Each structure stands twice: as structure tokens, then as C-alpha cells.
Coordinates of C-alpha atoms and ligand atoms in Angstrom, one line a residue:
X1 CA 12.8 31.0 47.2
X2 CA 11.8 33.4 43.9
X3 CA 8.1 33.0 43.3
X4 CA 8.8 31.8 39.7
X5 CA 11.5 29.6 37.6
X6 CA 11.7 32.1 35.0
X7 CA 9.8 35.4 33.7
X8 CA 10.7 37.0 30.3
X9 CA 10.2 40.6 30.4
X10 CA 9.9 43.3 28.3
X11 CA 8.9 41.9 25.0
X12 CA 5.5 41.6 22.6
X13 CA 3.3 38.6 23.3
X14 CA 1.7 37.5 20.3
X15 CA -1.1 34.6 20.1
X16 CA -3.2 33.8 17.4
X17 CA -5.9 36.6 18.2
X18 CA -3.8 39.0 20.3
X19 CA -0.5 41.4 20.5
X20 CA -0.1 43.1 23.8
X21 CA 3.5 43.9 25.5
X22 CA 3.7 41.9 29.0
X23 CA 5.8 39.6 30.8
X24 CA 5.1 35.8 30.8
X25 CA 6.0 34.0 34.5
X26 CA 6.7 30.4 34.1
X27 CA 6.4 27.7 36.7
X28 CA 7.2 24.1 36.8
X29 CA 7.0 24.3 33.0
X30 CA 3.7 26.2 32.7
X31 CA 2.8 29.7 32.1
X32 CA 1.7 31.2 35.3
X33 CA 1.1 34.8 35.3
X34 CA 0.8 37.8 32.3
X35 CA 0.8 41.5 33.1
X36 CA 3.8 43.4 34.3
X37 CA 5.8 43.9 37.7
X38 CA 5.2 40.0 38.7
X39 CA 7.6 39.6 41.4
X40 CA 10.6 37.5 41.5
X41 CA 12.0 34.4 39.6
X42 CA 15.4 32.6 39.2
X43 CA 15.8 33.5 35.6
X44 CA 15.2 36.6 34.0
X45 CA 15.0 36.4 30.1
X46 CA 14.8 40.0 28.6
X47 CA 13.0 40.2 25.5
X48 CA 13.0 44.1 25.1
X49 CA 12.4 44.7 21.7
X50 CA 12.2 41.3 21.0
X51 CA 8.6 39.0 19.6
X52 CA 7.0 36.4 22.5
X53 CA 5.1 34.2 20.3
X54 CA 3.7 30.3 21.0
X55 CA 6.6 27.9 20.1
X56 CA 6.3 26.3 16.4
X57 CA 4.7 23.2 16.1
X58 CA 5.9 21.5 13.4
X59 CA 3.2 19.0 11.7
X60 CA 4.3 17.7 8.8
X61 CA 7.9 16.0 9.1
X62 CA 9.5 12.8 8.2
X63 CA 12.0 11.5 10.6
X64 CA 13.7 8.3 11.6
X65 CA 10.8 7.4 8.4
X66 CA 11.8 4.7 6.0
X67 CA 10.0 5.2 2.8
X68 CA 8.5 1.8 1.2
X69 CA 11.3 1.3 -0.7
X70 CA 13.5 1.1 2.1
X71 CA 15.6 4.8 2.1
X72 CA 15.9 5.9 5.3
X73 CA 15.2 9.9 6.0
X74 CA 18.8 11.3 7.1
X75 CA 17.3 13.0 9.9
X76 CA 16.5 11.3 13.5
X77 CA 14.9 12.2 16.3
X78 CA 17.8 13.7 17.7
X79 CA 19.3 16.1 14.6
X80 CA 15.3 16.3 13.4
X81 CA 14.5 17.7 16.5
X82 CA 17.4 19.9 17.1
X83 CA 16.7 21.2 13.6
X84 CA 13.0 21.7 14.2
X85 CA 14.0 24.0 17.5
X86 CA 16.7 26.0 15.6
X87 CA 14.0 27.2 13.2
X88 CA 11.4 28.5 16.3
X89 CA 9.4 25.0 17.4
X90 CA 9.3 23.7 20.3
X91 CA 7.3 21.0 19.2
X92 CA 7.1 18.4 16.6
X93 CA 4.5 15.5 15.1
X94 CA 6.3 13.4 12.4
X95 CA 5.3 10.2 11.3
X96 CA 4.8 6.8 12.5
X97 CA 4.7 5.0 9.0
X98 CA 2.9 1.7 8.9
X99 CA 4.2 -0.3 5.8
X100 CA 2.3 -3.5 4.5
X101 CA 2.3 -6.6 6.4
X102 CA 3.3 -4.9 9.7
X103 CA 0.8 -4.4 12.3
X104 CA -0.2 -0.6 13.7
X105 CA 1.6 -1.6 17.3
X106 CA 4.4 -3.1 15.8
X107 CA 4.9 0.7 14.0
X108 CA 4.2 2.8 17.1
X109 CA 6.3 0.8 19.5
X110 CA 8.9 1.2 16.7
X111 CA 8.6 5.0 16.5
X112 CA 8.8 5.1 20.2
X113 CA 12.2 3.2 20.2
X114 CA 13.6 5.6 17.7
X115 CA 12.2 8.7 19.5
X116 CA 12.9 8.0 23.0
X117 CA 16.1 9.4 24.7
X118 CA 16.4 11.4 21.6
X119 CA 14.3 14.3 21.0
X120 CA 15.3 17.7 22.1
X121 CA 11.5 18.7 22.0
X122 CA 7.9 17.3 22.6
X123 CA 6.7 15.1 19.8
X124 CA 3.6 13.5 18.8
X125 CA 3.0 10.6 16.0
X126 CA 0.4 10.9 13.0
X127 CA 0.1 7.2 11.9
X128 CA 0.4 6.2 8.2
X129 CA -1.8 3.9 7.8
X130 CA -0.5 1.3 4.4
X131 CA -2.4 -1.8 5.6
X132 CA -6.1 -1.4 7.1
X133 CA -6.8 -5.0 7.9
X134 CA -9.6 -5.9 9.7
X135 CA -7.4 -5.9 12.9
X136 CA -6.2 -2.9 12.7
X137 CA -9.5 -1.5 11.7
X138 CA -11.4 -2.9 14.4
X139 CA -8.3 -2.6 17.1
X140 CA -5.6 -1.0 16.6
X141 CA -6.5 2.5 15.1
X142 CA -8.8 2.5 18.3
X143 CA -5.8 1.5 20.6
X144 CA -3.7 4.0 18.7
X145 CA -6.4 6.6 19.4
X146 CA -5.9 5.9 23.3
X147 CA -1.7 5.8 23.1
X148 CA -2.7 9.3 22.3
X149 CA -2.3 9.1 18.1
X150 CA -5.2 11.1 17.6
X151 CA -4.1 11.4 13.5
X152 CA -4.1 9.0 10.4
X153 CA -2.4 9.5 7.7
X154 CA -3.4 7.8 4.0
X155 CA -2.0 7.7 0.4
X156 CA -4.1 7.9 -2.5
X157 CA -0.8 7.4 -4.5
X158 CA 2.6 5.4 -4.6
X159 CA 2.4 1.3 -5.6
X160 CA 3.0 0.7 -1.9
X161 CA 1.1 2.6 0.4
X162 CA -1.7 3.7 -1.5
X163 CA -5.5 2.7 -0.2
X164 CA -8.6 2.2 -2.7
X165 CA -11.7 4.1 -2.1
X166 CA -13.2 1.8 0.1
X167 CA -10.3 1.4 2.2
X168 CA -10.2 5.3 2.7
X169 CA -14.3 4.7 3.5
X170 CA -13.2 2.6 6.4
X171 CA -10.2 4.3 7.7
X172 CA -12.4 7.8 8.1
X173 CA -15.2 5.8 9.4
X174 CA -13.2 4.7 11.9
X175 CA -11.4 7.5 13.0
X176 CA -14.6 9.7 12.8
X177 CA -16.3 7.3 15.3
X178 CA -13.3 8.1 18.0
X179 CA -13.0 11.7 17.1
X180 CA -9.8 11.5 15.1
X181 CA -8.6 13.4 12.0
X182 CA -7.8 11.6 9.0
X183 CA -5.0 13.3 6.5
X184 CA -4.2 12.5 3.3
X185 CA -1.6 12.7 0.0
X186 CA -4.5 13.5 -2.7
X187 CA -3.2 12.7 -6.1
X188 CA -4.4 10.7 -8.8
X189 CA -1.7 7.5 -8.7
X190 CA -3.4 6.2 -12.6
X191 CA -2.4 10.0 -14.3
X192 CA 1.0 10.3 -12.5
X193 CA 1.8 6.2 -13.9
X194 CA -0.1 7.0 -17.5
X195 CA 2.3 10.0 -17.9
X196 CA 5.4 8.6 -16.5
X197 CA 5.5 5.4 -18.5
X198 CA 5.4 7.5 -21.7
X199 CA 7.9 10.1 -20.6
X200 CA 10.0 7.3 -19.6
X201 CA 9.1 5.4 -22.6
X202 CA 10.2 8.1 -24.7
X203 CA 13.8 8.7 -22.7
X204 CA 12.6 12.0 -20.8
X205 CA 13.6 10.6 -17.5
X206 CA 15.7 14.0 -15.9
X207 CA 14.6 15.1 -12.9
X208 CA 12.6 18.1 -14.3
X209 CA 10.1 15.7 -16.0
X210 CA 8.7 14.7 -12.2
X211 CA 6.8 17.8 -12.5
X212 CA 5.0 16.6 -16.1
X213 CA 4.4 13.3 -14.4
X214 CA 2.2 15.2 -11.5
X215 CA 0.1 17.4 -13.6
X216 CA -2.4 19.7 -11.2
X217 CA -5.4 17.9 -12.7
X218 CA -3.8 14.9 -10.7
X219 CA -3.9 17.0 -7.5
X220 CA -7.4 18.1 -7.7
X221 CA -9.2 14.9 -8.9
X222 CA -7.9 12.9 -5.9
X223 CA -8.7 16.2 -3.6
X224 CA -12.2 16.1 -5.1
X225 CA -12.8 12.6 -3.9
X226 CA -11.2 12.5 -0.8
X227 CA -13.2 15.4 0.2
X228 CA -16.3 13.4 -1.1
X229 CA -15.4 10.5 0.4
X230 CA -15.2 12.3 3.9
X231 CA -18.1 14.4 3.4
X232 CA -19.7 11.2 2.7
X233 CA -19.0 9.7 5.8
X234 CA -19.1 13.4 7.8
X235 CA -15.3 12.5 8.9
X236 CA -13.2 15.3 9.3
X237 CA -10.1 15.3 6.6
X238 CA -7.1 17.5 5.9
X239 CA -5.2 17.6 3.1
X240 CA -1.4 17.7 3.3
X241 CA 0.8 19.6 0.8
X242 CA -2.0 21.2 -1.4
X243 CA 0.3 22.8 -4.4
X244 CA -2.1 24.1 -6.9
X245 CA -5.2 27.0 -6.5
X246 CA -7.4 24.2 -8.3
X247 CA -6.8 22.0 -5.3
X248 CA -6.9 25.4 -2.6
X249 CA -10.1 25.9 -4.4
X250 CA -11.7 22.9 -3.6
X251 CA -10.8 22.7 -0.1
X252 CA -12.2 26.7 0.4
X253 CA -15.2 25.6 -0.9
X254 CA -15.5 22.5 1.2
X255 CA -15.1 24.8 4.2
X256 CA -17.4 27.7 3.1
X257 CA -20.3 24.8 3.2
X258 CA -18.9 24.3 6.3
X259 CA -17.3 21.0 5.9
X260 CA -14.5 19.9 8.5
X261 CA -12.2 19.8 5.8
X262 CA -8.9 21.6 6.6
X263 CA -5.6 22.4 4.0
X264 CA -1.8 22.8 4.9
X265 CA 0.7 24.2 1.9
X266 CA 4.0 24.2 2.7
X267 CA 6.8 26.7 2.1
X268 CA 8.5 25.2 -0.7
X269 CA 5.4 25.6 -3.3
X270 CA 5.2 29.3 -1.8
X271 CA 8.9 29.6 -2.4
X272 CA 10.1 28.2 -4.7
X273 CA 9.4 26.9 -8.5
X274 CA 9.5 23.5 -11.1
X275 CA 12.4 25.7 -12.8
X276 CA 14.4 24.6 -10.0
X277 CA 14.5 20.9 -11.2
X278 CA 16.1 22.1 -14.2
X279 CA 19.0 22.6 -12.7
X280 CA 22.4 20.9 -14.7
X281 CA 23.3 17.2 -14.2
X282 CA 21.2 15.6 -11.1
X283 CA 20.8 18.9 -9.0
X284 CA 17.1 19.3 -9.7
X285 CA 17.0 16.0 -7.6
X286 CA 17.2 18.3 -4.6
X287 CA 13.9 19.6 -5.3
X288 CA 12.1 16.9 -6.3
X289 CA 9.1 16.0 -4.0
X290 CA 5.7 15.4 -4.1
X291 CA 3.7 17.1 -5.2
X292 CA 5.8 18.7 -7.2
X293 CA 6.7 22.2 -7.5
X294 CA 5.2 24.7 -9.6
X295 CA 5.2 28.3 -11.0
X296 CA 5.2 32.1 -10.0
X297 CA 1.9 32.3 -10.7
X298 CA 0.7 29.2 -8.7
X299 CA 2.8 30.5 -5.7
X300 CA 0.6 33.9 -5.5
X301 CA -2.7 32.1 -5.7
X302 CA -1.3 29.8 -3.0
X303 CA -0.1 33.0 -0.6
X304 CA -3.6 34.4 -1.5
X305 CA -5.5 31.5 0.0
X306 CA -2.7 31.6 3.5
X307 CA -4.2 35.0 3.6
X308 CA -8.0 34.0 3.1
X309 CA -7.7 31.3 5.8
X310 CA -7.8 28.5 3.6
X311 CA -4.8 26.8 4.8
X312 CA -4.9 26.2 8.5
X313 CA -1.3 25.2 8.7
X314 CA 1.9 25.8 6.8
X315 CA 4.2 22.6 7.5
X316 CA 7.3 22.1 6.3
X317 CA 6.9 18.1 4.6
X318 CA 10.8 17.9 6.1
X319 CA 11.3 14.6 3.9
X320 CA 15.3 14.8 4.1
X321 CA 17.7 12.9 2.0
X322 CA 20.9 13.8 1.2
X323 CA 22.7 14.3 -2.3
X324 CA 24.4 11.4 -1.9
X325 CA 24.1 7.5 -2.4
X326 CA 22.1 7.0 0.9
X327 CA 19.3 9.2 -0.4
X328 CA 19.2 11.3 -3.7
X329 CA 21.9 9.8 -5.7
X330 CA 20.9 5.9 -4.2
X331 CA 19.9 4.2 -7.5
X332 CA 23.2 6.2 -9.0
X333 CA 23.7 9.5 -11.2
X334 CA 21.5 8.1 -13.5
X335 CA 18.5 7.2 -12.3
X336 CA 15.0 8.5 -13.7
X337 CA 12.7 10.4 -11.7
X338 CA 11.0 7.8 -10.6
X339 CA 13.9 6.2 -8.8
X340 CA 14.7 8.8 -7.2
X341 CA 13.5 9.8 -3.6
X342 CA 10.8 12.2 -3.2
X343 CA 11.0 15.0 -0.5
X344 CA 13.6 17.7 0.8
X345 CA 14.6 19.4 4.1
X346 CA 13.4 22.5 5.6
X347 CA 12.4 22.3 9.5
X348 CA 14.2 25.1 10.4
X349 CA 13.7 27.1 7.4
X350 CA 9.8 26.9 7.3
X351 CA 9.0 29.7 10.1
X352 CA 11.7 32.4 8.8
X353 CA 10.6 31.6 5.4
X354 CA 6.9 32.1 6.7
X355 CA 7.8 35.0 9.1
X356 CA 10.0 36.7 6.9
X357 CA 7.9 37.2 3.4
X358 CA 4.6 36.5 5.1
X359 CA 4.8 39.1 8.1
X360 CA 7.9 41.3 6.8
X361 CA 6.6 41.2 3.6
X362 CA 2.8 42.5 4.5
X363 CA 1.4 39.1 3.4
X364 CA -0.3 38.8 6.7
X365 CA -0.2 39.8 10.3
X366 CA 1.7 38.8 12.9
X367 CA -1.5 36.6 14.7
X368 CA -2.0 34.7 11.4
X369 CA 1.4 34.0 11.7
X370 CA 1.1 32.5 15.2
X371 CA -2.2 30.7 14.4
X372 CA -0.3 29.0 10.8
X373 CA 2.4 28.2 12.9
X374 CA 1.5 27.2 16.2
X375 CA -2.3 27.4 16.9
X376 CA -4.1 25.9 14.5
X377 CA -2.1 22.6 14.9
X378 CA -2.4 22.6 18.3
X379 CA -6.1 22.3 18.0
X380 CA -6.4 20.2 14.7
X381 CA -4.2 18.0 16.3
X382 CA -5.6 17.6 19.6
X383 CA -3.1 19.7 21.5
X384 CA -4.8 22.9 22.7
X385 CA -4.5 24.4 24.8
X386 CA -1.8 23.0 26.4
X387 CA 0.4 23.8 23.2
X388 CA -0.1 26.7 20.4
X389 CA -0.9 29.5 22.5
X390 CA 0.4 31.9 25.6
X391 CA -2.0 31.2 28.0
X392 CA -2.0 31.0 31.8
X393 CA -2.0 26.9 32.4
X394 CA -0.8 26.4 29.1
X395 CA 2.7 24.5 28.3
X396 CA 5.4 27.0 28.7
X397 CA 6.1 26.6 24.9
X398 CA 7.5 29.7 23.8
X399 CA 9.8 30.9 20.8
X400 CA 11.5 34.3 20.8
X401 CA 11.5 36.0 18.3
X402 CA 14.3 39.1 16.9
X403 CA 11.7 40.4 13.9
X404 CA 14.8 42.6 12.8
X405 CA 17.6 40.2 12.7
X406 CA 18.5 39.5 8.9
X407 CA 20.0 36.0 8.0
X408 CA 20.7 33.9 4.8
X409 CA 19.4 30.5 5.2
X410 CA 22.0 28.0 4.3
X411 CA 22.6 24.3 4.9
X412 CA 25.0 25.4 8.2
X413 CA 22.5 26.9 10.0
X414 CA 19.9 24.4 9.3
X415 CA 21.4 22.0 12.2
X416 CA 19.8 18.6 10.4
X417 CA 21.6 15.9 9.1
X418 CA 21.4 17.6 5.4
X419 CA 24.3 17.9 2.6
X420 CA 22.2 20.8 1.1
X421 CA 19.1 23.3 1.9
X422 CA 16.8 23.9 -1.1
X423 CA 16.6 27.6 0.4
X424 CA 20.4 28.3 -0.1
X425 CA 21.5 31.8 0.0
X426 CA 17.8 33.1 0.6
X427 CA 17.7 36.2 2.7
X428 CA 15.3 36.3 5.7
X429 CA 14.6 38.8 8.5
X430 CA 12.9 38.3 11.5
X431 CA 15.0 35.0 13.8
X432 CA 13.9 32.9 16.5
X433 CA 16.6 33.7 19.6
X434 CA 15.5 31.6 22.3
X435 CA 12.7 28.2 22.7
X436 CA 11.7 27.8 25.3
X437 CA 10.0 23.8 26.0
X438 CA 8.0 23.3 29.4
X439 CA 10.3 26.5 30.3
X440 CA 13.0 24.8 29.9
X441 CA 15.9 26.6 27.2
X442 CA 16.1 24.3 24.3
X443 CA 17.9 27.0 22.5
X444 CA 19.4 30.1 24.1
X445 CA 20.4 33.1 22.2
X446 CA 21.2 30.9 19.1
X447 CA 23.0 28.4 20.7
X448 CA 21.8 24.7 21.6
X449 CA 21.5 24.5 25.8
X450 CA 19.3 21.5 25.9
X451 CA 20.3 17.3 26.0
X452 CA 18.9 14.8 23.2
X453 CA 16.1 12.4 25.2
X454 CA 14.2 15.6 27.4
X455 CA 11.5 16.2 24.7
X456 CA 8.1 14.0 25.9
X457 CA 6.0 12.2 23.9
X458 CA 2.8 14.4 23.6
X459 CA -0.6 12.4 24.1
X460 CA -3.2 14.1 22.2
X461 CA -6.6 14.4 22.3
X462 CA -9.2 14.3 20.4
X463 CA -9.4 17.6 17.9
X464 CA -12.2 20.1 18.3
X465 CA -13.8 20.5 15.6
X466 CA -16.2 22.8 17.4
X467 CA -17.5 25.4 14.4
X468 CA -17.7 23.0 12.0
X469 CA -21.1 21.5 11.1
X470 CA -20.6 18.8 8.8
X471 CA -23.3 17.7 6.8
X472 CA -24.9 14.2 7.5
X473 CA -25.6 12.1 3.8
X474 CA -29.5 11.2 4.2
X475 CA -27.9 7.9 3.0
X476 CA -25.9 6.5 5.9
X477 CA -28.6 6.4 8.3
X478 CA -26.7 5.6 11.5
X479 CA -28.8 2.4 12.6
X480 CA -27.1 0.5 10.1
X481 CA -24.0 0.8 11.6
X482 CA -21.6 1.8 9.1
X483 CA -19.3 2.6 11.9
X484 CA -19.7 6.8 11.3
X485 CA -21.5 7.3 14.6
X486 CA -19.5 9.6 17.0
X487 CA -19.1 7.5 20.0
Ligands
URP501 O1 7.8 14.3 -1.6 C1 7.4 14.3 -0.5 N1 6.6 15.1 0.0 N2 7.9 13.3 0.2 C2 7.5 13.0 1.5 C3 6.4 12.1 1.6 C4 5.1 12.7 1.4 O2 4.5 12.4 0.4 O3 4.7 13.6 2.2
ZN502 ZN1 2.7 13.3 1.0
ZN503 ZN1 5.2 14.4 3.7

């Protein structure tokens, strides 16, 4: 019998602090053995000229997610996953999204019945948390914790999900008491409303007026509090989606004081601009999320703070609904921008995109690249090192890379469940080949060799925040039990 299942040879390992050419030996779905001439396996994969690199881990998703108004995200488990592996991941954390009057285990024990038998790759939950009742303050975010949601998401905007200050107090006092990370939408809900009901008001309701409505100032007032909300209460926070340098600005601050407070952009406000929202009839609708997007200008600051270290992730918010009457065009052709749904696809455009103009395009190296796409997650979420990195006992979670291979992104070889890809026609070099998941093939020379329902739910752990010091508020002094003590 071979000593090992399978051992890829010839190609350059990458992890978030190292490049070195070796061959990775895999058994029973871990990573074994590195260095060269390492004996016999079943499966030979060659990677001569070809990029080793920690699969993806995609932390910012939306699948199998109802919104509060009821749409339904066109992508499940299944074609979310298979999406998610065609674009370099071998792992995935969507969203387990609490609305009001349901209870937390009554929302995980949904997600697992829409995730199990489904998922092509390993997936976690973060847990949006809509209603922090006493129970679920008390209970279940603690029981979550031990399921292994180790994440909790929050809204500072939208009518139905949004929390008040003190409701965000409690949620981080909670999680920071069982080690978890709390995340968070930071804008300002009253300047989006104020603005909207006079552009609507006054009959601008096209979809390129959703950019108006979510001014930057609205961005960095609610990322100004929520970072002084957690520093208040020494929780770690991250916020999602930051689209403007004013918001990038505060959260580099935050971490030069040395504050646990992390970022994530996303490709689309690196990529792409508000003029695309003026596109004829409804087809700015396709690019309408939140935040929204921006300008030229905003996009460099943004790729300059991915290059500081700012950002610890780049996710890709994969919020898919089609451009039809089950998502997009649902309240008809027309609808204002506020009825229409916010979010777009790109789970299997976010690492080209990232790889192609970030790496290719001398934005930054190769190991950042591994760290914003794999690495950092896998510790901010409670997953390293078992995932984000080659390693010996580590996952064997690994993503082949071709770093000459040109493509055009385009909605057929996005594999979702998508009518259209907001990255249409945009040239890319650098391709994953091959994932690998627990050494098994998900994807295999660009075609799909694995079965729906073999990905595993992932229980995480509690993050490390090891590095950062946090600051204690003279304040809270800990014997009064306001719940911020780390157990
Ligand atoms: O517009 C967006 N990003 N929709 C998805 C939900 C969210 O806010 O992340
Ligand atoms: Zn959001
Ligand atoms: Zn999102």
C-alpha cells in the first residue's frame, strides 16, 4: 500500500509568510509531509509550474439567506458552494440569519437543514443576530458559541434587523465574555431614511440614487461608534464591507492603538464604480448593494489600505439575486431603490479579481494574497490552523493555482445560480485549476469531480486575538458584572 493518498509535486507552496517550491503529501485528509522525494502515494497531482496556495475561505456570503422582507438569495448550499470552489475556496462561512420573533436555535437548526447533504465544501455559520432577547442573550448566543458559531453578526441599519446602541452593548458583551467576534453593517440608518425620503419625495427613485441615499459620512459615523462601542466594552469587532478611506481610516487607527478591531472590503468597491448604477432602464439594479459603490478615487485609497494591512480579509458579500421577478425585478420594472434588493454575486470572481490586479498587477505579494484570502479568516474566525494555511496537521485544503492562465469572467463560468455577473467581460490572469477539500478533488483541472452533501460543517473555535491588547475603560470595573469579563 502507497505511504500517502495523494502528493502534488513540483509546484510553489505559498502561505501567508512563506514561498518555497516543495511537494505537499496528504493523508486521510491532512497534510502530512513537505520537502521533496517523499515516497509513494495513490495519486500524483503535478503542479509544475503551477501556485500551491491554502484553499480560499470565503467569509462573507449569503446563501440559502432570506432577507427580512422575504427574497430568497438564488444561490443554495449546493450551487453556492460549487460556485465558491470554482473561484479557488475550499471553504465557506455564510450566514445563519436570525429574523425577529424567531429564536437563535430555531435559525441554526434551520441553516443546518438547508446546508446538509448539500455543500460541495466545508462551511461554517456567522449568526445574524435581529432579536437579542434576554434568552438569547443569556442562552442561546452561549449555546451557539458551543455548536461551534464562534461569530455574530449585527445591523446598525435596515427597519428590520437593525439593533440600538444598547442592544449592540449587550451582544459584544456577550460574545466578548466567550471569546467570540462580533461583526457588523456600520451605517447610519437616520441619514440613509432622511435622504431617501426626499429623493423619493422629489421622484429621483432610479437605481443610481441608492448611492445619494448612502453618503460616506453615513459609513463612517456608524463605524465611529461601533468601534466605540466595542472599545468600550474591550470586545473584539470587525467591520464588514468598509467602502470609503474615511471608514478604512478609522478602523487603521483603531488598530494602530491596538484595538481588536479588524476591516474586510470586498472586491466590488475595489472594482468597480456608482457609474455603474447608471446604467439605462433597471440595469444599474445589478449593482446595487450596500454600501454602495463608489468612485475611482475611493477604489485606490481602498487598494492602498489592502496593501497597509488594514483590511484583514477581502470577502466577496455574495448577496445573489437574479434580474428577474424572484430577486431584482420582484416589486416590478418600476420599483425605486428602496424596493429593490440589495447585494450581487461574485464567489467565484472574488479571488481572480484579487489575484489577478492585486498580485499580477504588483498591488501586493503573493503571501498577502494567501493571508487576505485564506489566513487571516482562518484565525479571525476560529479556524487556524486546521484551515488557511499549508501546514503539516493542517486540513488538506488546498487551491491550485495556474498564475498565467488568462480568463474573462462571465456569468458561465461563475457556476452560481446567477442570470448575470457584475464583472462581465473583465479580463483576469492567474486561475484556480484544482481544490482540493480534506484532499479530496472538489474541482479537477476545471471541471467539478466532487458530490453535493461531502462538505462538513466546520466547528470553530474561539478566535485568537493574541497581539492585540485592547484597552480596558477605567469605567467598567469588572466586579460589577457587566458581563465583559473573559470567562
Ligand atoms: O447589499 C448587500 N451587501 N447585501 C447583502 C447584505 C449585507 O448587507 O451584507
Ligand atoms: Zn452588510
Ligand atoms: Zn453581506
Amino acid at each position: 500500500m502507497a505511504q500517502f493518498d495523494t502528493i502534488i509535486t513540483g509546484g510553489t507552496i505559498a502561505t501567508a509568510s512563506d514561498t518555497f517550491d516543495a511537494d505537499v503529501a496528504i493523508r486521510d485528509g491532512k497534510i502530512v509531509a513537505l520537502g521533496h522525494d517523499l515516497g509513494a502515494a495513490e495519486r500524483v497531482i503535478d503542479a509544475k509550474g503551477k501556485l500551491v496556495l491554502p484553499g480560499g475561505i470565503e467569509a462573507h456570503c449569503h446563501i440559502a439567506q432570506e432577507s427580512a422582507t422575504g427574497g430568497m438569495t438564488s444561490d443554495d448550499y449546493r450551487s453556492g458552494s460549487i460556485s465558491a470552489a470554482f473561484g479557488g475556496n475550499s471553504s465557506f462561512v455564510p450566514f445563519a440569519a436570525q429574523h425577529r420573533g424567531m429564536s437563535v436555535t430555531e435559525t441554526l437548526d434551520l441553516y443546518d437543514s438547508r446546508a446538509e447533504g448539500a455543500s460541495v465544501i466545508d462551511y461554517g455559520y456567522h449568526l445574524i443576530v435581529a432579536d437579542p432577547t434576554e434568552k438569547a442573550l443569556q442562552d442561546e448566543l452561549p449555546a451557539a458559541f458551543a455548536r461551534g458559531v464562534t461569530s455574530f453578526k449585527v445591523f446598525m441599519t435596515y427597519d428590520l434587523m437593525k439593533i440600538d446602541d444598547s442592544q449592540f452593548l449587550d451582544i459584544l458583551s456577550v460574545a466578548r465574555s466567550h471569546g467570540a467576534l462580533t461583526m457588523v453593517h456600520a451605517e447610519n440608518s437616520g441619514i440613509i431614511k432622511w435622504i431617501s425620503d426626499r429623493l423619493i419625495a422629489g421622484g429621483h427613485t432610479a437605481p443610481r440614487y441608492h448611492a445619494i441615499s448612502h453618503p460616506a459620512a453615513a459609513e463612517a459615523e456608524a463605524i465611529n461608534r461601533a468601534i466605540t462601542l466595542a472599545r468600550f466594552v474591550d470586545a473584539p469587532l470587525l467591520i464588514v464591507h468598509v467602502s470609503t478611506p474615511e471608514g478604512a481610516g478609522l478602523v487603521a487607527g483603531a488598530r494602530l492603538e491596538g484595538a481588536k478591531i479588524f476591516g474586510e472590503t470586498c472586491p466590488q468597491y475595489l472594482f468597480l464604480t456608482k457609474e455603474d448604477l447608471d446604467r439605462p432602464g433597471m440595469d444599474g439594479a445589478k449593482f446595487m448593494c450596500s454600501p454602495p459603490l463608489r468612485d475611482t478615487a475611493t477604489q485606490d485609497a481602498l487598494w492602498r489600505h489592502v496593501q497597509a494591512g488594514t483590511f484583514s480579509v477581502v470577502s466577496s458579500d455574495h448577496a445573489p439575486y437574479r434580474f428577474d421577478e424572484t430577486g431584482k425585478l420582484a416589486n416590478g420594472p418600476e420599483a425605486t431603490f428602496k424596493q429593490i434588493a440589495n447585494g450581487m454575486p461574485g464567489i467565484a470572481a472574488r479571488l481572480p479579481l484579487l489575484f489577478s490586479e492585486g498580485v499580477n498587477g504588483g498591488r501586493i505579494t503573493l503571501n498577502q494574497f494567501v493571508a487576505l484570502s485564506a489566513t487571516n479568516a482562518a484565525r479571525i474566525y476560529g479556524m487556524h490552523p486546521r484551515k488557511g494555511t499549508i501546514a503539516i496537521g493542517s486540513d488538506a485544503d488546498i487551491a491550485i493555482w495556474d498564475p498565467s492562465e488568462t480568463r474573462r469572467i462571465s456569468v458561465e463560468n461563475q457556476h452560481d445560480n446567477m442570470d448575470y455577473s457584475p464583472f462581465e467581460g473583465r479580463e483576469v490572469t492567474g486561475w484556480p485549476v484544482t481544490v482540493l477539500s480534506r484532499g479530496e478533488a472538489v474541482i479537477e483541472n476545471g471541471a467539478l469531480v466532487a458530490e453535493p452533501g461531502r462538505g462538513r460543517f466546520i466547528h470553530r473555535e474561539r478566535p485568537d486575538f493574541t497581539g492585540y491588547p485592547g484597552t480596558q475603560t477605567p469605567e467598567l470595573d469588572p466586579a460589577w458584572n457587566f458581563g465583559a469579563e473573559i470567562n
